[in-house]
Short mmCIF file of C-alpha atoms in Angstrom, two decimals:
data_model
loop_
_atom_site.label_atom_id
_atom_site.label_comp_id
_atom_site.label_asym_id
_atom_site.label_seq_id
_atom_site.Cartn_x
_atom_site.Cartn_y
_atom_site.Cartn_z
CA MET A 200 9.53 -3.75 -22.89
CA GLU A 201 12.94 -2.74 -23.89
CA ILE A 202 14.93 -2.97 -20.65
CA ARG A 203 18.69 -1.37 -20.85
CA VAL A 204 20.85 -2.36 -17.76
CA SER A 205 24.03 -0.30 -17.38
CA GLY A 206 26.97 0.09 -14.52
CA HIS A 207 28.98 3.28 -13.87
CA GLN A 208 32.47 2.68 -12.90
CA ILE A 209 31.14 -1.25 -11.98
CA GLU A 210 30.31 -4.49 -13.74
CA THR A 211 26.51 -5.82 -14.53
CA GLY A 212 26.85 -9.57 -14.53
CA ALA A 213 24.43 -11.65 -16.67
CA ALA A 214 23.06 -12.64 -13.27
CA LEU A 215 22.15 -9.17 -12.47
CA GLN A 216 20.84 -8.41 -15.64
CA GLU A 217 18.23 -11.51 -15.49
CA HIS A 218 17.05 -10.45 -12.34
CA VAL A 219 16.51 -6.75 -13.19
CA THR A 220 14.76 -7.94 -16.61
CA GLU A 221 12.63 -10.40 -14.67
CA ARG A 222 11.37 -8.26 -11.72
CA LEU A 223 11.28 -4.54 -13.69
CA THR A 224 9.15 -6.43 -16.66
CA SER A 225 6.68 -8.11 -13.78
CA SER A 226 6.46 -5.06 -11.94
CA VAL A 227 5.66 -2.47 -14.57
CA GLU A 228 3.19 -4.71 -16.76
CA LYS A 229 1.30 -5.28 -13.87
CA PHE A 230 0.05 -1.61 -14.12
CA PHE A 231 0.64 -1.00 -17.67
CA ALA A 232 1.12 -4.06 -20.23
CA ASN A 233 2.32 -1.66 -22.96
CA ALA A 234 5.04 -0.05 -21.55
CA ILE A 235 8.01 1.56 -23.64
CA SER A 236 11.24 0.94 -21.96
CA SER A 237 13.46 1.05 -19.21
CA HIS A 238 16.98 2.39 -18.00
CA VAL A 239 18.25 0.81 -15.01
CA THR A 240 22.22 2.19 -14.00
CA PHE A 241 24.11 1.34 -11.35
CA GLY A 242 27.14 2.86 -9.64
CA LYS A 243 29.17 3.20 -6.16
CA GLU A 244 28.56 5.41 -3.67
CA PRO A 245 31.22 6.64 -1.30
CA GLY A 246 31.23 4.22 1.86
CA GLY A 247 31.02 1.22 -0.26
CA ALA A 248 26.86 1.54 -0.84
CA TYR A 249 25.65 0.62 -4.39
CA SER A 250 23.12 3.02 -6.27
CA CYS A 251 20.29 2.06 -8.55
CA ASP A 252 18.40 4.62 -10.74
CA ILE A 253 15.66 3.52 -12.74
CA VAL A 254 13.73 5.45 -15.89
CA THR A 255 10.84 4.37 -16.93
CA HIS A 256 8.89 5.11 -20.25
CA VAL A 257 5.43 4.10 -19.56
CA MET A 258 3.67 5.93 -22.31
CA HIS A 259 4.48 8.32 -24.29
CA SER A 260 4.02 11.32 -22.04
CA MET A 261 4.61 9.73 -18.66
CA ILE A 262 7.99 9.13 -17.30
CA VAL A 263 8.74 7.29 -13.75
CA LYS A 264 11.98 7.78 -12.23
CA ALA A 265 13.03 6.21 -8.60
CA HIS A 266 16.66 5.77 -6.83
CA GLY A 267 17.63 3.16 -4.21
CA THR A 268 21.06 2.99 -2.28
CA ALA A 269 22.15 -0.29 -0.30
CA HIS A 270 25.18 -2.49 0.45
CA ASP A 271 24.68 -4.77 -1.90
CA VAL A 272 23.54 -4.26 -5.78
CA HIS A 273 20.46 -6.48 -5.75
CA GLN A 274 18.98 -4.61 -2.97
CA ALA A 275 19.93 -1.15 -4.15
CA PHE A 276 17.91 -2.61 -7.37
CA ASP A 277 14.72 -3.92 -5.10
CA GLN A 278 14.67 -0.69 -3.06
CA ALA A 279 14.31 1.51 -6.65
CA CYS A 280 12.20 -1.24 -7.95
CA GLY A 281 9.89 -1.01 -5.44
CA LYS A 282 9.37 2.50 -5.04
CA THR A 283 8.74 2.22 -9.50
CA GLU A 284 5.87 -0.07 -8.26
CA LYS A 285 4.51 2.17 -5.68
CA GLN A 286 4.67 5.11 -7.90
CA LEU A 287 2.91 2.93 -11.17
CA ARG A 288 0.40 1.78 -8.63
CA ARG A 289 -0.49 4.98 -7.19
CA TYR A 290 -1.01 6.59 -10.61
CA LYS A 291 -2.88 3.32 -12.01
CA ARG A 292 -5.10 3.80 -8.91
CA ARG A 293 -5.73 7.74 -9.47
CA ILE A 294 -6.65 7.25 -13.45
CA GLN A 295 -9.29 4.33 -12.19
CA ASP A 296 -10.63 6.67 -9.45
CA ARG A 297 -11.25 9.94 -11.95
CA HIS A 298 -15.01 9.82 -13.39
CA GLN A 299 -13.96 11.83 -16.59
CA GLN A 300 -11.38 9.97 -18.73
CA GLN A 301 -9.02 12.77 -19.06
CA SER A 302 -5.65 13.20 -20.83
CA TYR A 303 -2.92 12.90 -18.58
CA ALA A 304 -0.09 14.16 -20.98
CA LEU A 305 2.85 15.11 -18.73
CA ARG A 306 4.64 16.45 -21.84
CA GLU A 307 8.38 15.36 -20.92
CA GLU A 308 11.53 16.26 -22.84
CA GLU A 309 14.70 15.12 -22.30
CA ALA A 310 16.53 18.03 -20.78
CA ALA A 311 19.73 19.36 -21.75
CA TYR A 312 22.16 20.15 -19.18
CA THR A 313 24.71 22.88 -18.58
CA ILE A 314 27.35 22.23 -15.66
CA PHE A 315 28.98 25.55 -14.70
CA ALA A 316 32.18 26.00 -13.19
CA PRO A 317 32.55 27.61 -9.69
CA ILE A 318 33.95 31.01 -9.93
CA GLU A 319 37.76 30.94 -8.77
CA ASP A 320 37.94 33.61 -5.90
CA ASP A 321 41.20 35.48 -6.20
CA SER A 322 40.75 37.22 -2.70
CA ASP A 323 42.69 36.04 0.26
CA ASP A 324 39.45 34.72 1.98
CA GLU A 325 39.41 31.20 3.59
CA ILE A 326 36.52 30.02 1.34
CA GLU A 327 37.66 27.46 -0.81
CA THR A 328 35.91 26.89 -4.37
CA SER A 329 35.47 23.41 -3.54
CA ASP A 330 32.44 24.31 -1.13
CA ALA A 331 30.71 26.35 -3.79
CA PRO A 332 28.08 23.61 -5.79
CA PRO A 333 28.18 23.63 -9.27
CA ILE A 334 25.20 24.92 -11.02
CA ILE A 335 23.39 22.74 -13.41
CA ALA A 336 20.94 24.48 -16.08
CA GLU A 337 18.24 22.73 -17.28
CA THR A 338 17.77 24.35 -20.63
CA THR A 339 14.59 22.66 -21.52
CA ALA A 340 11.64 21.80 -19.22
CA ASP A 341 8.16 21.73 -19.52
CA ILE A 342 6.10 23.68 -17.48
CA PRO A 343 2.55 21.49 -17.18
CA GLU A 344 -1.07 23.01 -16.66
CA ALA A 345 -2.33 21.00 -13.86
CA SER A 346 -4.73 21.61 -10.77
CA VAL A 347 -2.58 21.33 -7.48
CA ALA A 348 -3.67 17.71 -6.90
CA ASP A 349 -2.32 16.72 -10.62
CA ALA A 350 1.22 18.53 -9.79
CA VAL A 351 1.75 16.70 -6.54
CA MET A 352 1.10 13.34 -8.31
CA MET A 353 3.51 14.59 -11.15
CA LEU A 354 5.80 15.12 -8.40
CA ASP A 355 5.59 11.86 -6.89
CA LEU A 356 6.01 10.37 -10.29
CA ARG A 357 9.12 12.23 -11.42
CA ASP A 358 10.59 11.57 -8.06
CA THR A 359 11.80 15.24 -7.94
CA ASN A 360 11.61 18.02 -4.97
CA ALA A 361 9.81 20.76 -6.48
CA LEU A 362 7.57 21.00 -9.91
CA LEU A 363 6.91 24.37 -11.00
CA PHE A 364 3.05 24.05 -13.12
CA LYS A 365 0.53 26.46 -14.63
CA ASN A 366 -2.34 26.18 -12.52
CA ALA A 367 -5.50 25.44 -14.27
CA GLY A 368 -7.57 27.14 -12.18
CA THR A 369 -6.16 30.26 -12.13
CA GLY A 370 -3.60 30.43 -14.96
CA SER A 371 -0.78 31.66 -13.05
CA HIS A 372 2.49 29.70 -12.19
CA ASN A 373 2.70 27.76 -8.72
CA MET A 374 5.09 25.50 -7.39
CA VAL A 375 4.75 22.42 -4.89
CA TYR A 376 7.51 21.31 -3.47
CA ARG A 377 8.74 18.17 -0.71
CA ARG A 378 9.10 19.56 2.67
CA ARG A 379 11.95 18.24 4.91
CA ASP A 380 9.18 16.60 7.21
CA GLY A 381 7.63 14.97 4.45
CA SER A 382 4.86 17.21 3.41
CA ILE A 383 4.27 18.99 0.38
CA GLY A 384 4.27 22.54 0.41
CA TRP A 385 2.52 24.98 -2.20
CA VAL A 386 3.87 28.42 -3.42
CA GLU A 387 1.00 30.55 -5.11
CA PRO A 388 2.38 34.09 -6.21
CA ARG A 389 0.41 37.06 -5.72
#
């Protein structure tokens, strides 16, 4: 598996790169021997903490993402790697539990992003434009056809808060999302 380690405004030394390569290779190959690649990005968080983002291309149509934050670079990576390993273990167990061998193509294309700056308001209101969050438009996104259970699995694998999908049973567009209490919400329009 090809592993690329990069730092966003921090240096990644040889010891950190070696630690990342050894740990990530053993974690991923435990479940999928022919994984394609991984990209590990380190960065600084406000308050002196470090962040680690891992994007692993396990197979042609399966991408696993994880994020970790800690006050030590190695701990941030270990946290993110643990999440990746947990996601892979769940996915592998789910594949093995299926009675029929079905294709789990999670058709994933790299999304192009456009970030729109906040609109400047000329009025004398006390609302500052810095309070308005930036709007990010994903110009390409896949909408997989899946059952609700498979959509929840994709939500976990993609490490995202919400997933729009076409319900395989009804043919309508549905959404699953992670609620603040940790449970999963399911929206099915009428």
